[in-house]
mmCIF file of C-alpha atoms in Angstrom:
data_model
loop_
_atom_site.group_PDB
_atom_site.id
_atom_site.type_symbol
_atom_site.label_atom_id
_atom_site.label_comp_id
_atom_site.label_asym_id
_atom_site.label_seq_id
_atom_site.Cartn_x
_atom_site.Cartn_y
_atom_site.Cartn_z
ATOM 1 C CA MET A 1202 0.209 0.134 -0.059
ATOM 2 C CA ARG A 1203 1.572 3.254 -0.847
ATOM 3 C CA GLN A 1204 2.412 5.801 1.651
ATOM 4 C CA LEU A 1205 0.126 8.983 1.651
ATOM 5 C CA ILE A 1206 2.284 10.779 3.601
ATOM 6 C CA GLU A 1207 6.009 10.654 3.905
ATOM 7 C CA GLU A 1208 8.045 12.467 6.693
ATOM 8 C CA PHE A 1209 11.882 13.329 6.575
ATOM 9 C CA VAL A 1210 13.391 13.867 10.159
ATOM 10 C CA TYR A 1211 17.322 14.662 10.192
ATOM 11 C CA THR A 1212 19.297 15.474 13.554
ATOM 12 C CA GLU A 1213 22.734 14.916 12.696
ATOM 13 C CA ALA A 1214 25.159 17.446 12.158
ATOM 14 C CA GLY A 1215 26.009 18.507 8.779
ATOM 15 C CA TYR A 1216 23.692 18.241 5.430
ATOM 16 C CA LYS A 1217 21.481 15.308 4.728
ATOM 17 C CA PRO A 1218 19.117 14.904 1.180
ATOM 18 C CA CYS A 1219 16.007 13.767 2.598
ATOM 19 C CA LEU A 1220 13.676 13.369 -0.265
ATOM 20 C CA ILE A 1221 15.122 13.240 -4.283
ATOM 21 C CA THR A 1222 12.528 12.964 -7.132
ATOM 22 C CA PRO A 1223 13.558 12.683 -10.456
ATOM 23 C CA LYS A 1224 13.384 16.596 -10.529
ATOM 24 C CA TRP A 1225 14.067 18.361 -7.578
ATOM 25 C CA GLN A 1226 15.230 17.564 -3.928
ATOM 26 C CA ALA A 1227 14.583 18.793 -0.361
ATOM 27 C CA ALA A 1228 17.741 18.638 1.942
ATOM 28 C CA LEU A 1229 18.105 19.273 5.903
ATOM 29 C CA LEU A 1230 21.267 21.465 7.073
ATOM 30 C CA ASN A 1231 21.910 21.308 10.637
ATOM 31 C CA TYR A 1232 24.888 22.969 12.457
ATOM 32 C CA ALA A 1233 28.397 21.085 11.465
ATOM 33 C CA ASP A 1234 31.730 22.555 12.875
ATOM 34 C CA SER A 1235 32.790 22.946 9.081
ATOM 35 C CA GLN A 1236 29.505 25.891 8.672
ATOM 36 C CA ALA A 1237 30.447 27.831 11.681
ATOM 37 C CA TYR A 1238 31.111 31.597 11.526
ATOM 38 C CA THR A 1239 34.763 30.868 12.416
ATOM 39 C CA ALA A 1240 35.132 28.506 10.199
ATOM 40 C CA MET A 1241 34.258 30.088 6.409
ATOM 41 C CA ASP A 1242 36.942 29.414 4.461
ATOM 42 C CA LYS A 1243 35.444 28.201 1.125
ATOM 43 C CA LEU A 1244 32.977 29.176 -1.155
ATOM 44 C CA GLU A 1245 30.719 26.958 -3.698
ATOM 45 C CA LYS A 1246 28.539 27.156 -6.494
ATOM 46 C CA HIS A 1247 26.306 25.424 -9.088
ATOM 47 C CA VAL A 1248 26.526 25.961 -12.412
ATOM 48 C CA ASN A 1249 23.217 24.878 -14.154
ATOM 49 C CA THR A 1250 20.918 24.943 -10.940
ATOM 50 C CA ASP A 1251 19.466 27.446 -8.271
ATOM 51 C CA GLU A 1252 19.560 26.715 -4.551
ATOM 52 C CA VAL A 1253 16.838 27.631 -2.045
ATOM 53 C CA PHE A 1254 17.246 27.945 1.536
ATOM 54 C CA VAL A 1255 14.604 28.429 4.031
ATOM 55 C CA LEU A 1256 15.843 29.190 7.927
ATOM 56 C CA LEU A 1257 13.646 26.669 10.565
ATOM 57 C CA GLU A 1258 15.667 27.387 13.848
ATOM 58 C CA GLY A 1259 18.471 29.297 15.403
ATOM 59 C CA MET A 1260 20.758 32.112 13.409
ATOM 60 C CA ALA A 1261 22.352 31.650 9.802
ATOM 61 C CA THR A 1262 24.146 34.229 7.273
ATOM 62 C CA LEU A 1263 24.056 33.499 3.819
ATOM 63 C CA ILE A 1264 27.252 34.565 1.994
ATOM 64 C CA ALA A 1265 27.283 35.657 -1.678
ATOM 65 C CA ALA A 1266 30.409 36.270 -3.783
ATOM 66 C CA GLU A 1267 31.611 37.456 -6.908
ATOM 67 C CA LEU A 1268 35.355 35.782 -7.596
ATOM 68 C CA ASP A 1269 38.289 36.772 -9.670
ATOM 69 C CA GLY A 1270 40.301 33.366 -9.698
ATOM 70 C CA ASP A 1271 40.686 32.637 -5.893
ATOM 71 C CA LYS A 1272 40.464 36.390 -4.959
ATOM 72 C CA ILE A 1273 37.140 37.933 -3.527
ATOM 73 C CA ILE A 1274 36.022 40.849 -5.354
ATOM 74 C CA LYS A 1275 32.403 41.410 -4.348
ATOM 75 C CA LEU A 1276 31.025 39.935 -0.805
ATOM 76 C CA ASN A 1277 27.028 39.864 0.340
ATOM 77 C CA THR A 1278 25.853 38.536 3.681
ATOM 78 C CA LYS A 1279 22.396 38.229 4.688
ATOM 79 C CA LEU A 1280 21.346 37.217 8.284
ATOM 80 C CA LEU A 1281 18.504 35.163 7.793
ATOM 81 C CA GLU A 1282 14.973 35.336 8.880
ATOM 82 C CA LYS A 1283 12.718 32.215 9.794
ATOM 83 C CA GLY A 1284 10.392 31.502 7.319
ATOM 84 C CA VAL A 1285 11.259 33.439 4.463
ATOM 85 C CA ILE A 1286 12.638 31.805 1.007
ATOM 86 C CA TYR A 1287 16.181 32.989 -0.297
ATOM 87 C CA ASN A 1288 17.621 31.912 -3.362
ATOM 88 C CA ILE A 1289 21.184 31.616 -4.762
ATOM 89 C CA PRO A 1290 21.158 31.925 -8.630
ATOM 90 C CA ALA A 1291 22.906 29.736 -10.665
ATOM 91 C CA GLY A 1292 26.670 30.517 -11.086
ATOM 92 C CA VAL A 1293 26.559 32.602 -7.817
ATOM 93 C CA TRP A 1294 29.655 31.614 -5.342
ATOM 94 C CA HIS A 1295 28.186 31.268 -2.269
ATOM 95 C CA ASN A 1296 28.082 29.179 1.513
ATOM 96 C CA ILE A 1297 26.112 29.640 5.005
ATOM 97 C CA ALA A 1298 27.495 30.106 8.357
ATOM 98 C CA MET A 1299 25.408 29.068 11.037
ATOM 99 C CA LYS A 1300 25.507 29.144 15.301
ATOM 100 C CA PRO A 1301 25.145 25.581 16.654
ATOM 101 C CA ASP A 1302 21.259 25.879 17.110
ATOM 102 C CA ALA A 1303 20.692 26.532 13.217
ATOM 103 C CA ARG A 1304 18.502 24.387 11.073
ATOM 104 C CA LEU A 1305 17.737 24.909 7.622
ATOM 105 C CA LEU A 1306 15.873 23.541 4.589
ATOM 106 C CA ILE A 1307 17.540 23.240 1.289
ATOM 107 C CA LEU A 1308 15.631 22.868 -2.219
ATOM 108 C CA GLU A 1309 17.380 22.394 -5.239
ATOM 109 C CA ASP A 1310 17.326 20.216 -8.394
ATOM 110 C CA ALA A 1311 17.489 16.549 -8.270
ATOM 111 C CA ASN A 1312 21.257 15.348 -6.991
ATOM 112 C CA THR A 1313 22.949 18.954 -7.472
ATOM 113 C CA HIS A 1314 25.200 18.041 -4.713
ATOM 114 C CA LEU A 1315 26.630 15.352 -6.686
ATOM 115 C CA ASN A 1316 26.460 16.471 -10.350
ATOM 116 C CA ASP A 1317 26.974 20.367 -10.397
ATOM 117 C CA VAL A 1318 28.947 21.827 -7.447
ATOM 118 C CA ILE A 1319 32.234 23.282 -7.459
ATOM 119 C CA TYR A 1320 34.414 24.444 -4.469
ATOM 120 C CA GLN A 1321 36.718 27.529 -4.128
ATOM 121 C CA SER A 1322 39.306 27.907 -1.148
ATOM 122 C CA VAL A 1323 38.873 31.438 -0.536
ATOM 123 C CA GLY A 1324 40.899 31.890 2.702
ATOM 124 C CA ARG A 1325 39.118 33.404 6.101
ATOM 125 C CA LEU A 1326 36.045 34.939 5.556
ATOM 126 C CA GLU A 1327 34.869 37.957 8.048
ATOM 127 C CA VAL A 1328 31.154 37.109 8.130
#
């Protein structure tokens, strides 16, 4: 018998894709030491896909940047508000700094985390 309501819970540290369909995925991101405000030293971008962030709990700051090689030429930050939808368009370098109580919902194309992500070390980011 088909389950009519699926439920996903993730309480461990870090990123977990919970629901992956043929077209999109929903993931949870819980605080991990690599996401601490004092640990920000890399950015990522998705060449072909947008990424949506929704703060569920706690405090987090979304970081977006323009790079020239590994040098940041423009840096924007946004302290997230609970329940607001934030989108990072395809091709934008970004990361998220989190306090230990933070939890986020992330929506993106299916398997973006496997097939459409590039990382760049940029040294210590002042967030």
